[in-house]
GROMACS .gro file of C-alpha atoms in nm:
model
  258
    1UNK     CA    1   5.331   3.534   9.109
    2UNK     CA    2   5.416   3.888   9.002
    3UNK     CA    3   5.585   4.115   9.256
    4UNK     CA    4   5.571   3.863   9.544
    5UNK     CA    5   5.594   3.987   9.902
    6UNK     CA    6   5.664   3.771  10.206
    7UNK     CA    7   5.412   3.875  10.470
    8UNK     CA    8   5.522   3.633  10.741
    9UNK     CA    9   5.715   3.317  10.818
   10UNK     CA   10   5.585   3.039  11.040
   11UNK     CA   11   5.788   2.809  11.267
   12UNK     CA   12   5.720   2.550  11.534
   13UNK     CA   13   5.899   2.588  11.866
   14UNK     CA   14   6.007   2.238  11.968
   15UNK     CA   15   6.164   2.145  12.301
   16UNK     CA   16   6.415   1.878  12.391
   17UNK     CA   17   6.357   1.615  12.660
   18UNK     CA   18   6.530   1.833  12.919
   19UNK     CA   19   6.275   2.115  12.899
   20UNK     CA   20   5.901   2.106  12.964
   21UNK     CA   21   5.683   2.413  12.908
   22UNK     CA   22   5.374   2.440  13.127
   23UNK     CA   23   5.128   2.666  12.944
   24UNK     CA   24   5.361   2.963  12.902
   25UNK     CA   25   5.205   3.298  12.809
   26UNK     CA   26   5.277   3.440  12.462
   27UNK     CA   27   5.603   3.626  12.410
   28UNK     CA   28   5.671   3.889  12.146
   29UNK     CA   29   5.976   4.080  12.029
   30UNK     CA   30   5.993   4.359  11.770
   31UNK     CA   31   6.314   4.411  11.576
   32UNK     CA   32   6.401   4.653  11.298
   33UNK     CA   33   6.279   4.433  11.012
   34UNK     CA   34   6.034   4.187  11.170
   35UNK     CA   35   5.813   4.104  11.471
   36UNK     CA   36   5.832   3.761  11.638
   37UNK     CA   37   5.539   3.622  11.836
   38UNK     CA   38   5.536   3.282  12.006
   39UNK     CA   39   5.206   3.143  12.130
   40UNK     CA   40   5.128   2.779  12.217
   41UNK     CA   41   5.444   2.666  12.040
   42UNK     CA   42   5.348   2.838  11.715
   43UNK     CA   43   5.585   3.109  11.595
   44UNK     CA   44   5.475   3.380  11.354
   45UNK     CA   45   5.735   3.622  11.222
   46UNK     CA   46   5.572   3.922  11.058
   47UNK     CA   47   5.801   4.098  10.813
   48UNK     CA   48   5.814   4.477  10.847
   49UNK     CA   49   6.036   4.524  10.542
   50UNK     CA   50   5.978   4.401  10.189
   51UNK     CA   51   6.123   4.060  10.103
   52UNK     CA   52   6.052   3.923   9.759
   53UNK     CA   53   6.161   3.566   9.833
   54UNK     CA   54   6.119   3.325  10.122
   55UNK     CA   55   6.493   3.257  10.122
   56UNK     CA   56   6.572   3.626  10.169
   57UNK     CA   57   6.321   3.653  10.451
   58UNK     CA   58   6.460   3.345  10.627
   59UNK     CA   59   6.814   3.475  10.599
   60UNK     CA   60   6.697   3.788  10.780
   61UNK     CA   61   6.504   3.608  11.054
   62UNK     CA   62   6.695   3.291  11.133
   63UNK     CA   63   7.010   3.444  11.285
   64UNK     CA   64   6.780   3.583  11.558
   65UNK     CA   65   6.614   3.244  11.606
   66UNK     CA   66   6.955   3.074  11.615
   67UNK     CA   67   7.065   3.319  11.883
   68UNK     CA   68   6.754   3.225  12.081
   69UNK     CA   69   6.833   2.854  12.043
   70UNK     CA   70   7.194   2.892  12.156
   71UNK     CA   71   7.108   3.119  12.448
   72UNK     CA   72   6.860   2.857  12.573
   73UNK     CA   73   7.107   2.575  12.509
   74UNK     CA   74   7.375   2.746  12.718
   75UNK     CA   75   7.138   2.726  13.014
   76UNK     CA   76   6.945   2.404  12.956
   77UNK     CA   77   7.160   2.196  12.723
   78UNK     CA   78   7.168   2.107  12.352
   79UNK     CA   79   6.846   2.145  12.155
   80UNK     CA   80   6.655   2.277  12.456
   81UNK     CA   81   6.451   2.467  12.198
   82UNK     CA   82   6.461   2.453  11.821
   83UNK     CA   83   6.265   2.646  11.560
   84UNK     CA   84   6.139   2.425  11.275
   85UNK     CA   85   6.032   2.612  10.963
   86UNK     CA   86   5.662   2.556  10.891
   87UNK     CA   87   5.599   2.767  10.582
   88UNK     CA   88   5.554   3.126  10.462
   89UNK     CA   89   5.270   3.366  10.394
   90UNK     CA   90   5.328   3.521  10.052
   91UNK     CA   91   5.111   3.762   9.855
   92UNK     CA   92   5.139   3.915   9.510
   93UNK     CA   93   5.142   4.293   9.524
   94UNK     CA   94   5.072   4.301   9.151
   95UNK     CA   95   4.773   4.065   9.098
   96UNK     CA   96   4.816   3.812   8.814
   97UNK     CA   97   4.583   3.802   8.514
   98UNK     CA   98   4.257   3.607   8.559
   99UNK     CA   99   4.307   3.231   8.546
  100UNK     CA  100   4.676   3.247   8.647
  101UNK     CA  101   4.784   3.057   8.954
  102UNK     CA  102   4.919   3.274   9.235
  103UNK     CA  103   5.046   2.986   9.446
  104UNK     CA  104   5.388   3.028   9.606
  105UNK     CA  105   5.599   2.715   9.668
  106UNK     CA  106   5.675   2.646  10.032
  107UNK     CA  107   6.038   2.585  10.124
  108UNK     CA  108   6.126   2.259  10.296
  109UNK     CA  109   6.167   2.227  10.670
  110UNK     CA  110   6.504   2.243  10.839
  111UNK     CA  111   6.663   1.923  10.966
  112UNK     CA  112   6.713   1.922  11.341
  113UNK     CA  113   7.001   1.742  11.508
  114UNK     CA  114   6.918   1.503  11.793
  115UNK     CA  115   6.983   1.631  12.142
  116UNK     CA  116   7.092   1.461  12.459
  117UNK     CA  117   6.884   1.382  12.765
  118UNK     CA  118   6.967   1.568  13.084
  119UNK     CA  119   6.782   1.668  13.400
  120UNK     CA  120   6.443   1.807  13.301
  121UNK     CA  121   6.346   2.167  13.375
  122UNK     CA  122   5.983   2.277  13.385
  123UNK     CA  123   5.911   2.639  13.298
  124UNK     CA  124   5.591   2.839  13.299
  125UNK     CA  125   5.746   3.085  13.053
  126UNK     CA  126   5.931   3.044  12.726
  127UNK     CA  127   6.310   3.061  12.751
  128UNK     CA  128   6.418   3.423  12.740
  129UNK     CA  129   6.452   3.571  12.390
  130UNK     CA  130   6.806   3.672  12.297
  131UNK     CA  131   6.785   4.028  12.426
  132UNK     CA  132   7.143   4.144  12.461
  133UNK     CA  133   7.283   3.830  12.301
  134UNK     CA  134   7.396   3.763  11.942
  135UNK     CA  135   7.512   3.429  11.805
  136UNK     CA  136   7.813   3.572  11.625
  137UNK     CA  137   8.035   3.341  11.417
  138UNK     CA  138   8.264   3.300  11.720
  139UNK     CA  139   7.970   3.210  11.942
  140UNK     CA  140   7.837   2.956  11.691
  141UNK     CA  141   8.180   2.796  11.647
  142UNK     CA  142   8.243   2.770  12.021
  143UNK     CA  143   7.894   2.638  12.091
  144UNK     CA  144   7.916   2.381  11.810
  145UNK     CA  145   8.238   2.243  11.961
  146UNK     CA  146   8.092   2.232  12.311
  147UNK     CA  147   7.770   2.072  12.184
  148UNK     CA  148   7.978   1.801  12.016
  149UNK     CA  149   8.134   1.724  12.352
  150UNK     CA  150   7.801   1.723  12.537
  151UNK     CA  151   7.637   1.493  12.283
  152UNK     CA  152   7.931   1.251  12.265
  153UNK     CA  153   8.030   1.333  11.907
  154UNK     CA  154   8.401   1.305  11.971
  155UNK     CA  155   8.527   1.639  12.103
  156UNK     CA  156   8.729   1.627  12.425
  157UNK     CA  157   8.644   1.871  12.701
  158UNK     CA  158   9.006   1.987  12.702
  159UNK     CA  159   8.992   2.049  12.326
  160UNK     CA  160   8.676   2.256  12.363
  161UNK     CA  161   8.830   2.455  12.648
  162UNK     CA  162   9.140   2.530  12.440
  163UNK     CA  163   8.928   2.621  12.135
  164UNK     CA  164   8.724   2.870  12.338
  165UNK     CA  165   9.035   3.016  12.498
  166UNK     CA  166   9.218   3.065  12.169
  167UNK     CA  167   8.903   3.204  12.006
  168UNK     CA  168   8.867   3.486  12.257
  169UNK     CA  169   9.241   3.547  12.257
  170UNK     CA  170   9.268   3.534  11.880
  171UNK     CA  171   9.043   3.837  11.843
  172UNK     CA  172   9.252   4.040  12.086
  173UNK     CA  173   9.616   3.939  12.047
  174UNK     CA  174   9.689   3.850  12.408
  175UNK     CA  175   9.512   3.690  12.701
  176UNK     CA  176   9.514   4.013  12.902
  177UNK     CA  177   9.353   4.203  12.616
  178UNK     CA  178   9.082   3.935  12.589
  179UNK     CA  179   9.019   3.964  12.963
  180UNK     CA  180   8.973   4.340  12.930
  181UNK     CA  181   8.754   4.329  12.620
  182UNK     CA  182   8.511   4.068  12.752
  183UNK     CA  183   8.536   4.163  13.121
  184UNK     CA  184   8.661   3.818  13.217
  185UNK     CA  185   8.911   3.789  13.499
  186UNK     CA  186   9.255   3.701  13.367
  187UNK     CA  187   9.270   3.440  13.647
  188UNK     CA  188   8.966   3.271  13.491
  189UNK     CA  189   9.139   3.257  13.152
  190UNK     CA  190   9.466   3.140  13.308
  191UNK     CA  191   9.280   2.864  13.493
  192UNK     CA  192   9.100   2.756  13.176
  193UNK     CA  193   9.436   2.740  12.996
  194UNK     CA  194   9.593   2.532  13.273
  195UNK     CA  195   9.307   2.283  13.279
  196UNK     CA  196   9.292   2.265  12.900
  197UNK     CA  197   9.656   2.159  12.897
  198UNK     CA  198   9.597   1.885  13.151
  199UNK     CA  199   9.433   1.544  13.149
  200UNK     CA  200   9.537   1.184  13.115
  201UNK     CA  201   9.570   0.940  12.825
  202UNK     CA  202   9.196   0.954  12.758
  203UNK     CA  203   9.125   1.322  12.812
  204UNK     CA  204   9.439   1.523  12.728
  205UNK     CA  205   9.457   1.715  12.402
  206UNK     CA  206   9.809   1.583  12.343
  207UNK     CA  207  10.130   1.487  12.522
  208UNK     CA  208  10.377   1.774  12.538
  209UNK     CA  209  10.757   1.739  12.499
  210UNK     CA  210  10.919   1.645  12.828
  211UNK     CA  211  10.585   1.563  12.992
  212UNK     CA  212  10.644   1.244  13.191
  213UNK     CA  213  10.328   1.215  13.403
  214UNK     CA  214   9.972   1.263  13.288
  215UNK     CA  215   9.721   1.341  13.563
  216UNK     CA  216   9.346   1.301  13.519
  217UNK     CA  217   9.130   1.598  13.606
  218UNK     CA  218   8.950   1.587  13.936
  219UNK     CA  219   8.567   1.593  13.936
  220UNK     CA  220   8.579   1.954  14.057
  221UNK     CA  221   8.811   2.055  13.772
  222UNK     CA  222   8.577   1.893  13.520
  223UNK     CA  223   8.279   2.071  13.676
  224UNK     CA  224   8.473   2.398  13.666
  225UNK     CA  225   8.535   2.369  13.291
  226UNK     CA  226   8.172   2.275  13.229
  227UNK     CA  227   8.066   2.592  13.410
  228UNK     CA  228   8.328   2.822  13.262
  229UNK     CA  229   8.295   2.727  12.895
  230UNK     CA  230   7.924   2.813  12.850
  231UNK     CA  231   7.965   3.128  13.059
  232UNK     CA  232   8.250   3.247  12.834
  233UNK     CA  233   8.046   3.165  12.522
  234UNK     CA  234   7.756   3.365  12.663
  235UNK     CA  235   7.980   3.662  12.737
  236UNK     CA  236   8.113   3.665  12.380
  237UNK     CA  237   7.750   3.672  12.260
  238UNK     CA  238   7.669   3.953  12.502
  239UNK     CA  239   7.969   4.151  12.381
  240UNK     CA  240   7.863   4.095  12.019
  241UNK     CA  241   7.524   4.246  12.100
  242UNK     CA  242   7.672   4.553  12.273
  243UNK     CA  243   8.052   4.591  12.275
  244UNK     CA  244   8.029   4.927  12.453
  245UNK     CA  245   7.831   4.813  12.756
  246UNK     CA  246   8.010   4.776  13.088
  247UNK     CA  247   7.943   4.407  13.144
  248UNK     CA  248   7.983   4.280  13.503
  249UNK     CA  249   8.313   4.093  13.538
  250UNK     CA  250   8.326   3.715  13.525
  251UNK     CA  251   8.542   3.604  13.817
  252UNK     CA  252   8.654   3.284  13.989
  253UNK     CA  253   8.372   3.341  14.237
  254UNK     CA  254   8.123   3.253  13.961
  255UNK     CA  255   8.249   2.894  13.942
  256UNK     CA  256   8.312   2.597  14.171
  257UNK     CA  257   8.601   2.643  14.410
  258UNK     CA  258   8.912   2.455  14.295
   0.00000   0.00000   0.00000
């Protein structure tokens, strides 16, 4: 094909066992370089800019789709929705000579990781698109660690909590600066740090010098971390989308009482 142009990309929206969609209406979002429309589980992404290869078009589109997946997962659990690539629409802007094939190879589908079964939600609308949310590298790294814990792939809850804490602090130098940047109460971050340093022989990140007694977390403390971690990940994604917005503060009142 001479002068190929990717007109659109097609995906399938697949849901995990924890999410059932009951005839949701179509949803559409227009971005600078493409338009996404989801209807009956079929996703068509119309390219507004010129992309000569399918790979280039996918690299433009799939960060948005990944943001959508992670935003839904933070609310409903791992693999609540996934977008499986289903092929492109490609045309030749410079028609080939007569008798020449104009077929464009279709890239392979993406492998999807298995999810975990949780309480099922039924929605009459698709999970919200990632308006005001970007799956930045920090968001992806924190979510990947938390997903490993949720799906039993070996990460400890305390390790995930410490990873998230040091990630937000690492971009800002100190805990107080992180609290200011992301509008997260410093008491929330202090509590996350305290719980991340706790645990018993099975759940602690490590034994610290001079530490004689290891105490298991209470059920409320575990629930608190499971609420705080995804909320902090979401806030980092919100900040990545608009670092100048005055985001409402995340406080201890947003989580179970300890």
